[in-house]
CSV table of C-alpha atoms in Angstrom, one decimal:
chain,number,residue,atom,x,y,z
L,1,MET,CA,13.6,7.7,-18.0
L,2,ASN,CA,16.4,9.2,-16.0
L,3,TYR,CA,15.9,10.6,-12.5
L,4,LYS,CA,15.5,14.2,-13.7
L,5,GLU,CA,12.8,13.2,-16.2
L,6,ASN,CA,11.1,11.2,-13.5
L,7,TYR,CA,11.2,14.3,-11.2
L,8,GLU,CA,9.7,16.5,-13.9
L,9,LYS,CA,7.0,13.9,-14.6
L,10,TRP,CA,5.9,13.8,-11.0
L,11,LEU,CA,6.2,17.5,-10.5
L,12,ASN,CA,3.9,18.2,-13.5
L,13,SER,CA,1.4,15.4,-12.8
L,14,SER,CA,-2.2,16.5,-12.2
L,15,ALA,CA,-2.5,13.4,-9.9
L,16,LEU,CA,-0.2,15.1,-7.3
L,17,SER,CA,-1.8,17.3,-4.6
L,18,GLU,CA,-0.5,20.8,-4.2
L,19,LYS,CA,1.1,19.8,-0.9
L,20,ASP,CA,3.0,17.1,-2.6
L,21,LYS,CA,4.1,19.3,-5.5
L,22,ALA,CA,5.3,21.9,-2.9
L,23,GLU,CA,7.5,19.2,-1.4
L,24,LEU,CA,9.1,18.5,-4.8
L,25,LYS,CA,9.5,22.2,-5.6
L,26,GLY,CA,11.3,22.5,-2.3
L,27,ILE,CA,14.2,20.3,-3.6
L,28,THR,CA,14.5,22.0,-7.1
L,29,ASP,CA,18.0,23.1,-6.4
L,30,ASN,CA,19.1,19.9,-4.6
L,31,ASP,CA,20.2,17.6,-7.4
L,32,LYS,CA,21.5,15.0,-5.0
L,33,GLU,CA,18.1,14.7,-3.2
L,34,ILE,CA,16.3,14.6,-6.6
L,35,GLU,CA,18.5,11.7,-7.7
L,36,GLU,CA,18.0,9.8,-4.4
L,37,ARG,CA,14.2,10.1,-4.7
L,38,PHE,CA,13.9,9.3,-8.4
L,39,TYR,CA,16.9,7.2,-9.6
L,40,ARG,CA,14.8,4.0,-9.2
L,41,GLU,CA,11.4,2.7,-8.2
L,42,LEU,CA,10.8,1.5,-4.7
L,43,GLU,CA,11.2,-2.3,-4.9
L,44,PHE,CA,8.5,-4.8,-4.0
L,45,GLY,CA,9.7,-8.2,-3.0
L,46,THR,CA,8.6,-11.3,-1.1
L,47,ALA,CA,8.7,-9.2,2.1
L,48,GLY,CA,6.7,-6.4,0.5
L,49,MET,CA,7.7,-2.8,0.1
L,50,ARG,CA,9.6,-0.6,2.5
L,51,GLY,CA,11.2,2.8,2.3
L,52,ILE,CA,11.6,6.4,3.5
L,53,LEU,CA,8.5,8.5,3.6
L,54,GLY,CA,8.3,11.2,1.0
L,55,ILE,CA,7.3,12.0,-2.6
L,56,GLY,CA,9.2,10.2,-5.4
L,57,THR,CA,9.5,6.9,-7.1
L,58,ASN,CA,12.0,5.7,-4.5
L,59,ARG,CA,9.8,6.8,-1.5
L,60,MET,CA,6.9,5.5,0.5
L,61,ASN,CA,3.8,7.6,-0.5
L,62,ILE,CA,0.2,7.1,-1.4
L,63,TYR,CA,1.0,6.9,-5.1
L,64,ASN,CA,3.4,3.9,-4.7
L,65,VAL,CA,1.0,2.4,-2.2
L,66,ARG,CA,-1.9,2.6,-4.7
L,67,ARG,CA,0.1,0.9,-7.4
L,68,ALA,CA,1.2,-1.9,-5.1
L,69,SER,CA,-2.5,-2.3,-4.1
L,70,LYS,CA,-3.4,-2.6,-7.8
L,71,GLY,CA,-0.8,-5.5,-8.0
L,72,VAL,CA,-2.4,-7.1,-4.9
L,73,ALA,CA,-5.8,-6.8,-6.5
L,74,ASP,CA,-4.5,-8.5,-9.6
L,75,TYR,CA,-3.1,-11.4,-7.5
L,76,VAL,CA,-6.4,-11.9,-5.7
L,77,ASN,CA,-8.5,-11.6,-8.9
L,78,SER,CA,-6.3,-14.1,-10.6
L,79,ARG,CA,-7.5,-16.7,-8.1
L,80,GLY,CA,-11.1,-16.2,-9.2
L,81,ALA,CA,-14.3,-14.6,-8.0
L,82,ASP,CA,-14.4,-16.6,-4.8
L,83,ALA,CA,-11.1,-15.1,-3.8
L,84,ALA,CA,-12.3,-11.6,-4.5
L,85,ARG,CA,-15.4,-12.2,-2.4
L,86,ALA,CA,-13.2,-13.7,0.4
L,87,GLY,CA,-11.3,-10.4,0.4
L,88,VAL,CA,-8.3,-8.8,1.9
L,89,LEU,CA,-7.8,-7.9,5.6
L,90,ILE,CA,-5.9,-4.5,6.0
L,91,GLY,CA,-4.2,-3.6,9.2
L,92,TYR,CA,-1.8,-0.8,10.2
L,93,ASP,CA,0.4,0.4,13.0
L,94,THR,CA,1.2,3.8,14.6
L,95,ARG,CA,3.8,4.8,12.0
L,96,ASN,CA,3.4,8.2,10.2
L,97,PHE,CA,0.8,7.9,7.4
L,98,SER,CA,-0.1,4.2,8.3
L,99,ARG,CA,-3.8,4.9,8.5
L,100,GLU,CA,-3.8,6.9,5.2
L,101,PHE,CA,-1.9,4.2,3.4
L,102,ALA,CA,-4.3,1.6,4.7
L,103,GLU,CA,-7.3,3.6,3.5
L,104,GLU,CA,-5.7,4.1,0.0
L,105,THR,CA,-5.1,0.3,-0.2
L,106,ALA,CA,-8.8,-0.3,0.6
L,107,LYS,CA,-9.9,2.2,-2.0
L,108,VAL,CA,-7.9,0.6,-4.8
L,109,LEU,CA,-8.9,-2.9,-3.9
L,110,ALA,CA,-12.5,-2.0,-3.8
L,111,TYR,CA,-12.3,-0.3,-7.2
L,112,GLU,CA,-11.0,-3.6,-8.5
L,113,GLY,CA,-14.0,-5.5,-7.1
L,114,VAL,CA,-12.1,-7.0,-4.1
L,115,HIS,CA,-13.9,-7.1,-0.8
L,116,VAL,CA,-11.8,-5.4,2.0
L,117,TYR,CA,-11.8,-5.7,5.7
L,118,LEU,CA,-10.3,-2.5,7.2
L,119,PHE,CA,-9.4,-2.4,10.8
L,120,PRO,CA,-10.8,0.8,12.5
L,121,ILE,CA,-7.8,1.3,14.7
L,122,VAL,CA,-4.2,0.2,15.0
L,123,HIS,CA,-3.5,-3.6,15.3
L,124,SER,CA,-0.5,-5.8,15.6
L,125,VAL,CA,1.0,-7.9,12.9
L,126,PRO,CA,0.1,-11.2,14.7
L,127,GLU,CA,-3.6,-10.2,14.8
L,128,VAL,CA,-3.7,-9.4,11.1
L,129,SER,CA,-2.1,-12.8,10.4
L,130,PHE,CA,-4.7,-14.4,12.7
L,131,GLY,CA,-7.6,-12.4,11.2
L,132,ILE,CA,-6.8,-13.4,7.7
L,133,ARG,CA,-7.2,-17.1,8.7
L,134,GLU,CA,-10.2,-16.4,11.0
L,135,LEU,CA,-12.1,-14.4,8.3
L,136,LYS,CA,-10.9,-16.9,5.6
L,137,CYS,CA,-9.5,-14.0,3.5
L,138,ALA,CA,-7.7,-14.5,0.2
L,139,ALA,CA,-4.8,-12.2,1.4
L,140,GLY,CA,-3.9,-9.5,3.8
L,141,VAL,CA,-1.9,-6.2,3.9
L,142,MET,CA,-0.2,-4.7,6.9
L,143,ILE,CA,1.1,-1.2,6.9
L,144,THR,CA,4.3,-1.2,9.0
L,145,ALA,CA,8.0,-0.7,8.7
L,146,SER,CA,8.8,-3.1,11.6
L,147,HIS,CA,12.2,-2.3,13.1
L,148,ASN,CA,13.2,0.5,10.7
L,149,PRO,CA,13.7,4.1,11.9
L,150,LYS,CA,10.8,6.6,12.2
L,151,GLU,CA,11.5,8.0,8.7
L,152,TYR,CA,10.3,4.7,7.2
L,153,ASN,CA,7.0,3.0,6.6
L,154,GLY,CA,6.3,-0.3,4.8
L,155,TYR,CA,3.7,-2.4,3.0
L,156,LYS,CA,3.6,-6.1,3.7
L,157,VAL,CA,1.4,-8.7,1.9
L,158,TYR,CA,0.3,-12.0,3.3
L,159,GLY,CA,-1.3,-15.0,1.8
L,160,PRO,CA,-4.5,-16.9,2.9
L,161,ASP,CA,-2.5,-18.8,5.4
L,162,GLY,CA,-1.5,-15.6,7.2
L,163,GLY,CA,2.1,-16.0,6.3
L,164,GLN,CA,4.3,-14.0,4.0
L,165,LEU,CA,3.6,-14.4,0.3
L,166,PRO,CA,5.6,-17.2,-1.3
L,167,PRO,CA,7.8,-16.3,-4.2
L,168,ASP,CA,5.4,-17.4,-7.0
L,169,ALA,CA,2.6,-15.3,-5.5
L,170,ALA,CA,4.9,-12.4,-5.0
L,171,ASP,CA,6.0,-12.6,-8.6
L,172,VAL,CA,2.3,-12.1,-9.7
L,173,VAL,CA,2.1,-9.0,-7.7
L,174,ILE,CA,5.5,-7.7,-8.9
L,175,LYS,CA,4.8,-8.4,-12.5
L,176,SER,CA,1.5,-6.4,-12.3
L,177,ILE,CA,3.1,-3.5,-10.4
L,178,ASP,CA,5.9,-3.2,-13.0
L,179,SER,CA,3.3,-3.1,-15.8
L,180,TYR,CA,1.4,-0.1,-14.5
L,181,ASP,CA,2.1,3.6,-14.7
L,182,VAL,CA,1.9,5.0,-11.1
L,183,PHE,CA,-0.6,7.7,-12.1
L,184,ASP,CA,-2.4,6.7,-15.3
L,185,ASP,CA,-3.2,3.0,-14.6
L,186,VAL,CA,-4.3,3.0,-11.0
L,187,LYS,CA,-7.9,3.8,-10.1
L,188,PHE,CA,-9.8,4.0,-6.8
L,189,ILE,CA,-13.1,4.8,-5.2
L,190,SER,CA,-14.0,6.5,-1.9
L,191,LEU,CA,-14.5,4.4,1.3
L,192,ASP,CA,-18.1,5.6,1.3
L,193,GLU,CA,-18.7,4.2,-2.2
L,194,ALA,CA,-17.0,1.0,-1.3
L,195,ALA,CA,-19.3,0.6,1.7
L,196,GLN,CA,-22.4,1.4,-0.4
L,197,LYS,CA,-21.3,-1.3,-2.9
L,198,GLY,CA,-20.9,-3.9,-0.1
L,199,LEU,CA,-17.2,-4.1,-0.6
L,200,LEU,CA,-16.0,-2.7,2.7
L,201,THR,CA,-16.4,-4.3,6.1
L,202,ILE,CA,-15.0,-2.9,9.4
L,203,PRO,CA,-14.1,-5.8,11.7
L,204,GLY,CA,-15.6,-5.5,15.2
L,205,LYS,CA,-14.4,-6.3,18.7
L,206,GLU,CA,-15.4,-9.9,18.2
L,207,LEU,CA,-12.3,-10.6,16.2
L,208,ASP,CA,-10.1,-8.9,18.8
L,209,GLU,CA,-11.7,-11.0,21.5
L,210,LYS,CA,-11.2,-14.2,19.5
L,211,PHE,CA,-7.6,-13.4,19.0
L,212,ILE,CA,-7.0,-12.7,22.7
L,213,GLU,CA,-8.8,-15.9,23.6
L,214,THR,CA,-6.8,-17.9,21.2
L,215,VAL,CA,-3.5,-16.5,22.3
């Protein structure tokens, strides 16, 4: 698909909210902006995924976050039922949409049967790394764009050691992401349903205190 076809696909998708469609309709006469948003897919690498916030294949938004989360779920589930039970710790910073992206990540992982630990408020990257090891999680996700400008946000994935995913593990995530349609192949449940199924845990202040004590 070329960028114009991708634009039309997104604009006409029933998966998009009216607000998101309005954003795309607002650039109908701006071919350069359409091309920039849709000429490629946002890349996922060993450092995760990072990009400018907005609607499009080459932008950070809930749709690309959901698809990346489907890839993370595949990585965890590929390591067996114990890994799915061990779960994924999800943290986020004060960037625009960070909380929303964290919740969308949790909803997709829970749909795929992966237990999720979702921090209730913003946390630092070091505590997420610490928490993965302390809770003995199979992986972790941090929503942050690090040093990039305010127009950006990002999606970082960590292994069970609290460090960045090694290339072979990242390849599993990337292969899965590339095999899925951003709308048709990604499913999710509500946080309430995840909690009812025992797939959602909200870490308490005990983890914060342990982190501070350790530091």
